[in-house]
Tab-separated table of C-alpha atoms in Angstrom:
chain	number	residue	atom	x	y	z
A	1	MET	CA	28.761	-47.246	63.344
A	2	ARG	CA	30.194	-44.578	65.614
A	3	ARG	CA	27.275	-42.247	64.967
A	4	TRP	CA	24.895	-44.864	66.438
A	5	LYS	CA	26.881	-45.377	69.635
A	6	GLY	CA	24.792	-44.829	72.737
A	7	ARG	CA	21.639	-44.182	70.726
A	8	ASP	CA	18.504	-46.104	69.975
A	9	PRO	CA	18.645	-46.589	66.157
A	10	VAL	CA	14.856	-46.443	65.787
A	11	LYS	CA	14.551	-43.193	67.759
A	12	TYR	CA	17.571	-41.740	65.951
A	13	LYS	CA	16.035	-42.411	62.540
A	14	ARG	CA	12.734	-40.967	63.689
A	15	ARG	CA	14.443	-37.795	64.930
A	16	LEU	CA	16.440	-37.534	61.711
A	17	GLY	CA	13.223	-37.800	59.747
A	18	ASP	CA	11.626	-35.120	61.928
A	19	ARG	CA	14.528	-32.756	61.251
A	20	GLN	CA	14.319	-33.336	57.519
A	21	ASP	CA	10.547	-32.910	57.583
A	22	GLY	CA	10.884	-29.693	59.587
A	23	PHE	CA	13.443	-28.227	57.184
A	24	SER	CA	11.407	-29.379	54.199
A	25	ARG	CA	8.334	-27.682	55.614
A	26	ILE	CA	10.328	-24.467	56.124
A	27	LEU	CA	11.373	-24.564	52.463
A	28	ALA	CA	7.868	-25.454	51.266
A	29	ASN	CA	6.123	-22.837	53.390
A	30	THR	CA	8.687	-20.189	52.489
A	31	GLY	CA	8.191	-21.178	48.858
A	32	TRP	CA	4.472	-20.502	49.135
A	33	LEU	CA	5.084	-17.159	50.823
A	34	LEU	CA	7.812	-16.283	48.338
A	35	GLY	CA	5.500	-17.120	45.452
A	36	GLY	CA	2.937	-14.669	46.744
A	37	LYS	CA	5.606	-12.083	47.477
A	38	GLY	CA	7.123	-12.702	44.037
A	39	VAL	CA	3.881	-11.582	42.459
A	40	GLY	CA	3.846	-8.656	44.849
A	41	ALA	CA	7.449	-7.728	44.025
A	42	VAL	CA	6.742	-7.588	40.302
A	43	LEU	CA	3.584	-5.546	40.802
A	44	SER	CA	5.288	-3.264	43.338
A	45	LEU	CA	7.845	-2.256	40.722
A	46	ALA	CA	4.985	-1.247	38.431
A	47	TYR	CA	2.906	0.686	40.946
A	48	LEU	CA	5.999	2.358	42.434
A	49	ALA	CA	6.837	3.577	38.942
A	50	ILE	CA	3.317	4.999	38.560
A	51	VAL	CA	3.357	6.745	41.950
A	52	THR	CA	6.864	8.211	41.731
A	53	ARG	CA	6.487	9.443	38.164
A	54	THR	CA	3.027	10.884	38.825
A	55	LEU	CA	3.721	12.656	42.112
A	56	GLY	CA	7.343	13.691	41.630
A	57	VAL	CA	10.014	13.725	44.301
A	58	ALA	CA	8.438	16.261	46.693
A	59	ASP	CA	4.853	14.940	46.674
A	60	PHE	CA	6.080	11.357	46.789
A	61	GLY	CA	8.024	12.379	49.891
A	62	ARG	CA	4.812	13.689	51.491
A	63	PHE	CA	3.007	10.509	50.480
A	64	ALA	CA	5.851	8.497	52.028
A	65	LEU	CA	5.612	10.485	55.264
A	66	VAL	CA	1.893	9.692	55.596
A	67	LEU	CA	2.545	5.989	54.933
A	68	SER	CA	5.397	5.924	57.426
A	69	ALA	CA	3.389	7.716	60.114
A	70	ALA	CA	0.505	5.253	59.682
A	71	THR	CA	2.891	2.301	59.756
A	72	VAL	CA	4.639	3.559	62.897
A	73	ILE	CA	1.324	3.955	64.726
A	74	LYS	CA	0.106	0.538	63.595
A	75	THR	CA	3.401	-1.043	64.614
A	76	ILE	CA	3.390	0.562	68.055
A	77	THR	CA	-0.186	-0.392	68.913
A	78	SER	CA	-0.665	-3.745	67.175
A	79	PHE	CA	0.418	-7.143	68.477
A	80	ASP	CA	1.851	-10.111	66.588
A	81	SER	CA	-1.098	-12.160	67.793
A	82	TRP	CA	-0.499	-14.778	65.099
A	83	GLN	CA	2.466	-15.979	67.151
A	84	ILE	CA	0.126	-16.458	70.121
A	85	VAL	CA	-2.261	-18.545	68.001
A	86	VAL	CA	0.607	-20.698	66.713
A	87	ARG	CA	2.483	-21.037	70.007
A	88	TYR	CA	-0.447	-21.820	72.307
A	89	GLY	CA	-2.849	-23.165	69.712
A	90	GLN	CA	-0.544	-26.084	68.895
A	91	THR	CA	-1.039	-27.561	72.365
A	92	HIS	CA	-4.834	-27.362	72.156
A	93	LEU	CA	-4.750	-28.705	68.598
A	94	ALA	CA	-2.648	-31.686	69.668
A	95	THR	CA	-4.959	-32.500	72.592
A	96	GLY	CA	-8.118	-32.002	70.541
A	97	ASN	CA	-9.358	-29.130	72.731
A	98	ALA	CA	-10.914	-27.025	69.965
A	99	ASP	CA	-12.875	-24.801	72.361
A	100	ALA	CA	-9.683	-23.767	74.176
A	101	LEU	CA	-8.159	-22.961	70.785
A	102	ASN	CA	-11.203	-20.813	70.013
A	103	ARG	CA	-10.751	-18.903	73.262
A	104	VAL	CA	-7.121	-18.190	72.325
A	105	LEU	CA	-8.295	-16.909	68.953
A	106	ARG	CA	-11.022	-14.701	70.452
A	107	PHE	CA	-8.535	-13.356	73.004
A	108	CYS	CA	-6.247	-12.321	70.144
A	109	ILE	CA	-9.151	-10.712	68.266
A	110	LEU	CA	-9.998	-8.612	71.339
A	111	ILE	CA	-6.368	-7.516	71.562
A	112	ASP	CA	-6.416	-6.512	67.877
A	113	LEU	CA	-9.630	-4.500	68.288
A	114	ALA	CA	-8.302	-2.699	71.362
A	115	SER	CA	-5.090	-1.825	69.554
A	116	ALA	CA	-7.122	-0.373	66.662
A	117	VAL	CA	-8.944	1.990	69.023
A	118	VAL	CA	-5.722	3.099	70.716
A	119	GLY	CA	-4.012	3.517	67.355
A	120	GLY	CA	-6.779	5.772	66.077
A	121	ALA	CA	-6.462	8.038	69.109
A	122	ILE	CA	-2.672	8.238	68.763
A	123	ALA	CA	-2.989	9.022	65.047
A	124	ALA	CA	-5.363	11.910	65.758
A	125	PHE	CA	-2.986	13.363	68.361
A	126	ILE	CA	0.090	13.089	66.120
A	127	ILE	CA	-1.616	14.661	63.115
A	128	LEU	CA	-3.069	17.541	65.156
A	129	ALA	CA	0.145	18.203	67.055
A	130	PHE	CA	2.787	17.571	64.397
A	131	GLY	CA	0.975	17.861	61.064
A	132	GLY	CA	2.785	21.112	60.316
A	133	LEU	CA	6.208	19.526	60.752
A	134	LEU	CA	5.314	16.886	58.147
A	135	GLU	CA	4.615	19.689	55.626
A	136	LEU	CA	1.282	18.176	54.603
A	137	PRO	CA	-0.862	20.221	52.193
A	138	PRO	CA	-3.969	21.979	53.607
A	139	GLY	CA	-6.753	19.515	54.376
A	140	MET	CA	-4.414	16.526	54.139
A	141	GLY	CA	-4.436	15.956	57.912
A	142	TRP	CA	-7.941	14.455	57.964
A	143	GLN	CA	-7.151	12.298	54.974
A	144	ALA	CA	-4.033	11.029	56.720
A	145	TRP	CA	-6.075	10.223	59.848
A	146	ILE	CA	-8.706	8.300	57.848
A	147	PHE	CA	-5.928	6.335	56.159
A	148	CYS	CA	-4.431	5.547	59.573
A	149	MET	CA	-7.834	4.293	60.765
A	150	VAL	CA	-8.106	2.013	57.740
A	151	MET	CA	-4.681	0.615	58.615
A	152	MET	CA	-5.858	0.041	62.195
A	153	ILE	CA	-9.099	-1.802	61.385
A	154	THR	CA	-7.439	-4.066	58.829
A	155	ILE	CA	-5.098	-5.729	61.337
A	156	ARG	CA	-5.105	-9.369	60.217
A	157	SER	CA	-2.730	-11.062	62.606
A	158	SER	CA	-5.336	-13.400	64.155
A	159	PRO	CA	-6.501	-15.027	60.875
A	160	THR	CA	-2.863	-15.261	59.837
A	161	GLY	CA	-2.220	-17.356	62.957
A	162	ILE	CA	-5.049	-19.765	62.047
A	163	LEU	CA	-3.673	-20.341	58.555
A	164	ARG	CA	-0.136	-20.891	59.845
A	165	LEU	CA	-1.329	-23.147	62.652
A	166	PHE	CA	-2.875	-25.457	60.065
A	167	ASP	CA	0.143	-25.154	57.723
A	168	ARG	CA	-1.907	-23.354	55.092
A	169	PHE	CA	0.852	-21.025	54.008
A	170	ASP	CA	-0.509	-21.332	50.477
A	171	SER	CA	-3.776	-19.690	51.536
A	172	ALA	CA	-1.866	-17.005	53.442
A	173	ALA	CA	0.205	-16.302	50.326
A	174	LEU	CA	-2.978	-15.955	48.272
A	175	ALA	CA	-4.465	-13.491	50.771
A	176	GLU	CA	-1.218	-11.509	50.945
A	177	THR	CA	-1.181	-10.984	47.178
A	178	MET	CA	-4.350	-8.931	47.536
A	179	ILE	CA	-2.262	-5.960	48.724
A	180	PRO	CA	-0.050	-5.631	45.602
A	181	VAL	CA	-2.951	-6.554	43.323
A	182	GLY	CA	-5.175	-3.963	45.020
A	183	ARG	CA	-2.443	-1.325	44.929
A	184	MET	CA	-1.753	-1.982	41.267
A	185	ILE	CA	-5.433	-1.654	40.324
A	186	GLY	CA	-5.796	1.363	42.597
A	187	ALA	CA	-2.668	3.052	41.226
A	188	VAL	CA	-3.947	2.734	37.663
A	189	ALA	CA	-7.366	4.041	38.726
A	190	ALA	CA	-5.777	6.959	40.607
A	191	LEU	CA	-3.586	7.776	37.612
A	192	TRP	CA	-6.684	8.196	35.444
A	193	LEU	CA	-9.195	9.593	37.939
A	194	MET	CA	-7.287	11.340	40.760
A	195	PRO	CA	-3.498	11.604	40.189
A	196	THR	CA	-2.854	13.173	43.587
A	197	ILE	CA	-1.684	12.114	47.052
A	198	THR	CA	-5.344	11.674	48.027
A	199	GLY	CA	-6.025	9.346	45.111
A	200	PHE	CA	-3.093	7.098	45.954
A	201	LEU	CA	-3.995	7.054	49.663
A	202	ILE	CA	-7.486	5.826	48.712
A	203	ALA	CA	-5.910	3.126	46.546
A	204	TRP	CA	-3.562	1.968	49.323
A	205	GLY	CA	-6.391	1.920	51.881
A	206	ALA	CA	-8.661	-0.117	49.581
A	207	ALA	CA	-5.863	-2.661	49.096
A	208	GLU	CA	-5.545	-3.096	52.885
A	209	LEU	CA	-9.293	-3.732	53.179
A	210	LEU	CA	-9.209	-6.254	50.335
A	211	CYS	CA	-6.352	-8.152	51.981
A	212	ALA	CA	-8.099	-8.267	55.379
A	213	ILE	CA	-11.309	-9.628	53.834
A	214	ALA	CA	-9.339	-12.313	51.991
A	215	TYR	CA	-7.452	-13.352	55.146
A	216	TRP	CA	-10.585	-13.706	57.262
A	217	GLY	CA	-12.499	-15.527	54.528
A	218	LEU	CA	-9.749	-18.111	54.010
A	219	ALA	CA	-9.052	-18.522	57.752
A	220	LEU	CA	-12.702	-19.155	58.626
A	221	ARG	CA	-13.050	-21.609	55.764
A	222	GLU	CA	-9.913	-23.486	56.813
A	223	GLY	CA	-10.849	-23.485	60.502
A	224	ARG	CA	-14.446	-24.604	59.999
A	225	GLY	CA	-15.081	-27.500	62.381
A	226	ARG	CA	-11.556	-27.286	63.871
A	227	ILE	CA	-11.492	-24.070	65.901
A	228	GLY	CA	-14.303	-24.902	68.325
A	229	GLN	CA	-17.423	-22.997	69.331
A	230	TRP	CA	-17.464	-19.201	69.289
A	231	ARG	CA	-19.572	-19.156	72.479
A	232	ALA	CA	-17.535	-21.705	74.414
A	233	GLY	CA	-16.504	-19.835	77.546
A	234	ARG	CA	-15.068	-16.340	77.872
A	235	ALA	CA	-12.249	-15.108	75.669
A	236	MET	CA	-10.400	-13.775	78.719
A	237	ASP	CA	-10.259	-17.322	80.132
A	238	ALA	CA	-7.365	-17.837	77.729
A	239	ARG	CA	-5.145	-15.973	80.197
A	240	THR	CA	-5.514	-18.662	82.873
A	241	GLU	CA	-5.635	-21.603	80.465
A	242	ASN	CA	-2.356	-20.638	78.810
A	243	PRO	CA	0.284	-19.755	81.433
A	244	GLY	CA	2.723	-17.134	80.231
A	245	ILE	CA	0.505	-15.850	77.423
A	246	ILE	CA	0.485	-12.244	78.669
A	247	GLY	CA	4.261	-12.093	79.014
A	248	PHE	CA	4.751	-13.661	75.588
A	249	LEU	CA	2.207	-11.277	74.042
A	250	THR	CA	3.897	-8.239	75.587
A	251	ALA	CA	7.376	-9.328	74.526
A	252	THR	CA	6.354	-10.035	70.922
A	253	ASN	CA	4.537	-6.706	70.659
A	254	LEU	CA	7.423	-4.662	72.019
A	255	GLN	CA	9.946	-6.544	69.928
A	256	THR	CA	8.030	-6.150	66.666
A	257	SER	CA	7.277	-2.514	67.482
A	258	LEU	CA	10.909	-1.693	68.183
A	259	SER	CA	12.352	-3.434	65.120
A	260	SER	CA	9.767	-2.050	62.685
A	261	MET	CA	9.465	1.352	64.308
A	262	GLY	CA	13.174	2.016	63.933
A	263	GLN	CA	12.888	1.710	60.157
A	264	GLN	CA	9.725	3.794	59.808
A	265	VAL	CA	10.757	6.465	62.309
A	266	ALA	CA	13.922	6.875	60.243
A	267	VAL	CA	11.825	8.117	57.308
A	268	LEU	CA	10.066	10.628	59.569
A	269	VAL	CA	13.357	11.784	61.081
A	270	VAL	CA	14.893	12.238	57.624
A	271	GLY	CA	11.809	14.220	56.602
A	272	LEU	CA	12.140	16.522	59.605
A	273	PHE	CA	15.854	17.134	58.954
A	274	VAL	CA	16.027	17.372	55.152
A	275	GLY	CA	12.399	17.786	54.054
A	276	PRO	CA	10.020	15.744	51.875
A	277	VAL	CA	12.513	15.334	49.009
A	278	GLY	CA	15.079	13.595	51.216
A	279	ALA	CA	12.343	11.531	52.853
A	280	GLY	CA	11.076	10.455	49.445
A	281	LEU	CA	14.516	9.317	48.292
A	282	TYR	CA	15.128	7.495	51.573
A	283	ARG	CA	11.703	5.823	51.506
A	284	LEU	CA	12.146	4.639	47.919
A	285	ALA	CA	15.614	3.221	48.624
A	286	ASN	CA	14.379	1.535	51.795
A	287	GLN	CA	11.380	0.018	50.010
A	288	LEU	CA	13.484	-1.337	47.158
A	289	ALA	CA	16.063	-2.758	49.582
A	290	ASN	CA	13.329	-4.463	51.579
A	291	SER	CA	11.774	-5.804	48.373
A	292	LEU	CA	15.055	-7.489	47.488
A	293	THR	CA	15.306	-9.016	50.968
A	294	LYS	CA	11.660	-10.032	51.453
A	295	ILE	CA	12.826	-13.605	51.947
A	296	SER	CA	14.054	-12.578	55.414
A	297	GLY	CA	10.567	-11.993	56.804
A	298	LEU	CA	9.180	-15.010	54.971
A	299	LEU	CA	11.835	-17.333	56.358
A	300	SER	CA	11.318	-15.930	59.851
A	301	ARG	CA	7.610	-16.806	59.821
A	302	SER	CA	8.221	-20.352	58.577
A	303	ILE	CA	11.154	-20.900	60.933
A	304	PHE	CA	9.203	-19.846	64.031
A	305	VAL	CA	6.461	-22.408	63.347
A	306	GLU	CA	8.942	-25.270	62.866
A	307	LEU	CA	11.257	-24.319	65.747
A	308	SER	CA	8.222	-24.251	68.058
A	309	ARG	CA	7.505	-27.828	67.018
A	310	SER	CA	11.141	-28.960	67.177
A	311	GLY	CA	11.516	-27.669	70.723
A	312	SER	CA	9.313	-30.526	71.947
A	313	GLN	CA	11.568	-33.085	70.218
A	314	GLY	CA	14.699	-32.171	72.170
A	315	GLY	CA	17.743	-29.978	71.775
A	316	GLU	CA	19.358	-32.188	69.132
A	317	ALA	CA	16.515	-31.737	66.651
A	318	LEU	CA	16.310	-28.025	67.444
A	319	GLY	CA	20.042	-27.485	66.928
A	320	ALA	CA	20.109	-29.396	63.643
A	321	LEU	CA	17.219	-27.395	62.222
A	322	PHE	CA	18.780	-24.140	63.458
A	323	ARG	CA	22.097	-24.861	61.736
A	324	ARG	CA	20.478	-25.764	58.425
A	325	THR	CA	18.388	-22.600	58.349
A	326	ASN	CA	21.495	-20.538	59.130
A	327	ARG	CA	23.288	-21.969	56.093
A	328	LEU	CA	20.297	-21.260	53.890
A	329	ALA	CA	20.072	-17.656	55.097
A	330	LEU	CA	23.810	-17.083	54.533
A	331	VAL	CA	23.568	-18.168	50.893
A	332	ALA	CA	20.443	-16.054	50.335
A	333	GLY	CA	22.071	-12.971	51.856
A	334	ALA	CA	25.178	-13.288	49.683
A	335	VAL	CA	23.101	-13.679	46.523
A	336	ILE	CA	20.959	-10.620	47.294
A	337	ILE	CA	23.972	-8.389	48.026
A	338	ALA	CA	25.367	-9.408	44.613
A	339	LEU	CA	22.026	-8.542	42.977
A	340	ILE	CA	21.978	-5.075	44.569
A	341	LEU	CA	25.511	-4.393	43.305
A	342	VAL	CA	24.751	-5.590	39.767
A	343	ILE	CA	21.193	-4.427	39.054
A	344	GLY	CA	20.469	-1.866	41.787
A	345	HIS	CA	21.352	1.283	39.852
A	346	PRO	CA	19.649	0.428	36.533
A	347	LEU	CA	16.623	-0.918	38.407
A	348	LEU	CA	16.251	2.353	40.309
A	349	GLY	CA	16.385	4.395	37.111
A	350	LEU	CA	13.975	2.074	35.323
A	351	ILE	CA	11.378	2.212	38.092
A	352	ALA	CA	11.429	5.798	39.295
A	353	GLY	CA	13.263	7.757	36.618
A	354	ARG	CA	16.401	9.884	36.573
A	355	ASP	CA	15.152	12.234	39.310
A	356	PHE	CA	15.424	9.372	41.836
A	357	LEU	CA	18.909	8.128	40.855
A	358	PRO	CA	20.514	10.004	43.806
A	359	ALA	CA	18.842	7.346	45.981
A	360	TYR	CA	21.232	4.597	44.743
A	361	PRO	CA	23.886	5.033	47.490
A	362	LEU	CA	21.043	4.809	50.006
A	363	LEU	CA	19.751	1.663	48.304
A	364	LEU	CA	23.215	0.084	48.528
A	365	LEU	CA	23.683	0.883	52.228
A	366	LEU	CA	20.150	-0.064	53.273
A	367	GLY	CA	20.342	-3.230	51.184
A	368	ILE	CA	23.527	-4.340	52.937
A	369	ALA	CA	21.908	-3.699	56.329
A	370	ALA	CA	18.836	-5.701	55.319
A	371	CYS	CA	21.028	-8.588	54.139
A	372	ILE	CA	22.804	-8.687	57.495
A	373	ASP	CA	19.382	-9.057	59.108
A	374	LEU	CA	18.593	-11.802	56.597
A	375	ILE	CA	21.710	-13.807	57.471
A	376	GLY	CA	20.623	-13.805	61.132
A	377	VAL	CA	16.974	-14.470	60.356
A	378	SER	CA	16.742	-17.645	62.457
A	379	TYR	CA	18.063	-16.051	65.664
A	380	ARG	CA	14.928	-14.281	66.861
A	381	PRO	CA	12.526	-17.196	66.100
A	382	LEU	CA	14.849	-19.524	68.025
A	383	LEU	CA	14.859	-17.292	71.112
A	384	MET	CA	11.066	-16.952	70.949
A	385	ALA	CA	10.592	-20.713	70.536
A	386	THR	CA	12.869	-21.495	73.517
A	387	ASP	CA	11.083	-19.178	75.974
A	388	ARG	CA	13.700	-16.430	75.718
A	389	ALA	CA	11.364	-13.723	74.448
A	390	GLY	CA	12.576	-11.337	77.153
A	391	LEU	CA	16.209	-11.684	76.090
A	392	SER	CA	15.274	-11.183	72.453
A	393	LEU	CA	13.327	-8.064	73.433
A	394	ARG	CA	16.300	-6.591	75.311
A	395	ILE	CA	18.600	-7.142	72.334
A	396	THR	CA	16.059	-5.570	69.975
A	397	PHE	CA	15.727	-2.580	72.293
A	398	ILE	CA	19.506	-2.073	72.339
A	399	SER	CA	19.885	-2.348	68.554
A	400	THR	CA	16.916	-0.012	67.924
A	401	ALA	CA	18.251	2.542	70.402
A	402	LEU	CA	21.620	2.294	68.675
A	403	LEU	CA	19.973	2.834	65.281
A	404	LEU	CA	18.083	5.952	66.356
A	405	GLY	CA	21.067	7.280	68.307
A	406	MET	CA	23.450	6.849	65.379
A	407	GLN	CA	20.931	8.468	63.045
A	408	ALA	CA	20.632	11.446	65.370
A	409	ALA	CA	24.422	11.746	65.381
A	410	LEU	CA	25.143	11.094	61.686
A	411	LEU	CA	22.152	12.714	59.969
A	412	PRO	CA	23.133	16.341	60.783
A	413	LEU	CA	26.700	15.631	59.621
A	414	TYR	CA	26.215	13.460	56.518
A	415	GLY	CA	22.539	13.810	55.618
A	416	THR	CA	20.653	10.787	54.310
A	417	ILE	CA	23.914	8.860	53.762
A	418	GLY	CA	24.563	9.116	57.491
A	419	ALA	CA	21.047	7.887	58.263
A	420	ALA	CA	21.515	4.868	55.977
A	421	SER	CA	24.968	4.114	57.434
A	422	ALA	CA	23.408	3.985	60.905
A	423	ASN	CA	21.329	1.029	59.711
A	424	ILE	CA	24.462	-0.990	58.937
A	425	ILE	CA	25.994	-0.264	62.350
A	426	ALA	CA	22.790	-1.262	64.156
A	427	ALA	CA	22.348	-4.365	61.969
A	428	ILE	CA	25.869	-5.621	62.770
A	429	ALA	CA	25.398	-5.017	66.500
A	430	GLY	CA	22.031	-6.813	66.516
A	431	PHE	CA	23.454	-9.714	64.476
A	432	VAL	CA	26.317	-10.276	66.912
A	433	MET	CA	24.130	-10.076	70.038
A	434	MET	CA	21.363	-12.278	68.629
A	435	GLY	CA	23.913	-14.794	67.341
A	436	LEU	CA	25.615	-15.212	70.707
A	437	ALA	CA	22.274	-15.507	72.525
A	438	SER	CA	20.958	-18.077	70.021
A	439	ARG	CA	24.009	-20.295	70.268
A	440	ASN	CA	23.798	-20.232	74.051
A	441	ALA	CA	20.136	-21.188	73.778
A	442	VAL	CA	20.936	-24.173	71.546
A	443	ARG	CA	23.621	-25.384	73.957
A	444	ALA	CA	21.222	-25.026	76.896
A	445	GLN	CA	18.550	-27.062	75.082
A	446	GLY	CA	21.049	-29.780	74.270
C-alpha cells in the first residue's frame, strides 16, 4: 500500500495506463518502421553488391562522393518540418481546429520549397567551385547537379508529419520502402542498360521521386477531411498562431543539419585527403554500420511523438517512459555490437567482394560509434519535447565540432582509421552531455 500513499488511486491507475500505452505505441510504431526498414536492409545488401561489384572501388568512391555532396546540401538546407506538424498539430487536432492545422502544414510546405531553391543554388556553386577536387569525370558535374536537384524537390518531411500525427506509422513505413525497392529495380536496370556512375545516379534519383509520390499520396488520403481547408487563411499566419514555432523550426534544422552533416562531410574530407578509393571504403563501412543500427533513427521518431504527448501528463509519466526507452535502447545497442563482431567481416566480403575487405576495421569502429548513439537515442527527443531545443542544439554543435576537429587531427596521421576513431570520441562526448541534460530535464519536469 505504500506506493498508493498520497496519491489518488484512480488517477494513479490512469497515469500508469497512459505510460504503458505510450511505451506500447513506441514499440508498435517502431515495429512498423522497422518492418519497412527490414525490407530496405535486405534489398540494400543486394543493390550495394550490384553497385560495388559493377563500379569497382575507385568509381564507387566517386559515386559515393556525389551522394554525400547531395546529402550534405539537402541536410544543410532542409528542415525537419515533420516535427513542427507533430508538435504544433497535436494542439489543433485536440481542439478540433482543422484549419489551423492546415495552416501549419502549408507553412511547412513553403519552408520545404524555399529550402529546395536554396539547396539547388548551393549545389551549383559547390560543383562549379570544387568539382575538380572531387575528381569527377568530365561532364559529371551537370549530372551531379541534376541529382542534387532531384534530392531537393523530393523533400517529404511535411507529409511524414501528417502520417505521424495520425499515428499512421504503417503508411509511413510503406512509403519509405519505395526507396530500397526503387533502388533495387534501378540498380538491376542500370546493370543491364547503363552500368556506369550515370546509370546508378538515375536509378537513385528515380527512387527518391517514387518515395515522395508515395508519401504525399498516403498523407493526403489519410488527412482527407481532417486537415482543414487549403484556402483557410494565410500559411504565414501559423507564425502568430503557434508561439515559438520559428525558434523550434530553427533549432531542429540546425540540430539535424549538424548531426547529419558531420557524417556526410566526413566522406568528403576522406575523399579530399586519400582520394576516391578511401572515400569508397569509408562510405561502404559507414553505410553498413548505419544499416545495422537503423533502429536508432526509428526509435527516435517514435519516441519524440510519445514524449510530446507524455509531457502534458506530468513529469512522472514522462520520466517513466524515458527510463523504459533507455533500457530498450541499451539492450538493442549491445545486441548490434555483438552482431558487428560476429558477422561484420563475412558480411562485408559477401556483399562487396574481397576488394572491399580492408573496410572491416572502419565498419567495426563506425558501428561502435553508431551503437553509442543508439543507446542514447531517447535523449534528444526528450530535450525537444520539454522545450529544451536550444540546449540540444548547443550539445549537437559541440559534438559535431569535436568530430570534425578530431578528424582533421587524426586523418593526416592515421588515414581512414583515424577518421573512424574520431566518430567514437565524438559519440562518447555527445552521449555524456545529452545524458546529463536529459536527466536534469526529467528532474525539472518532476
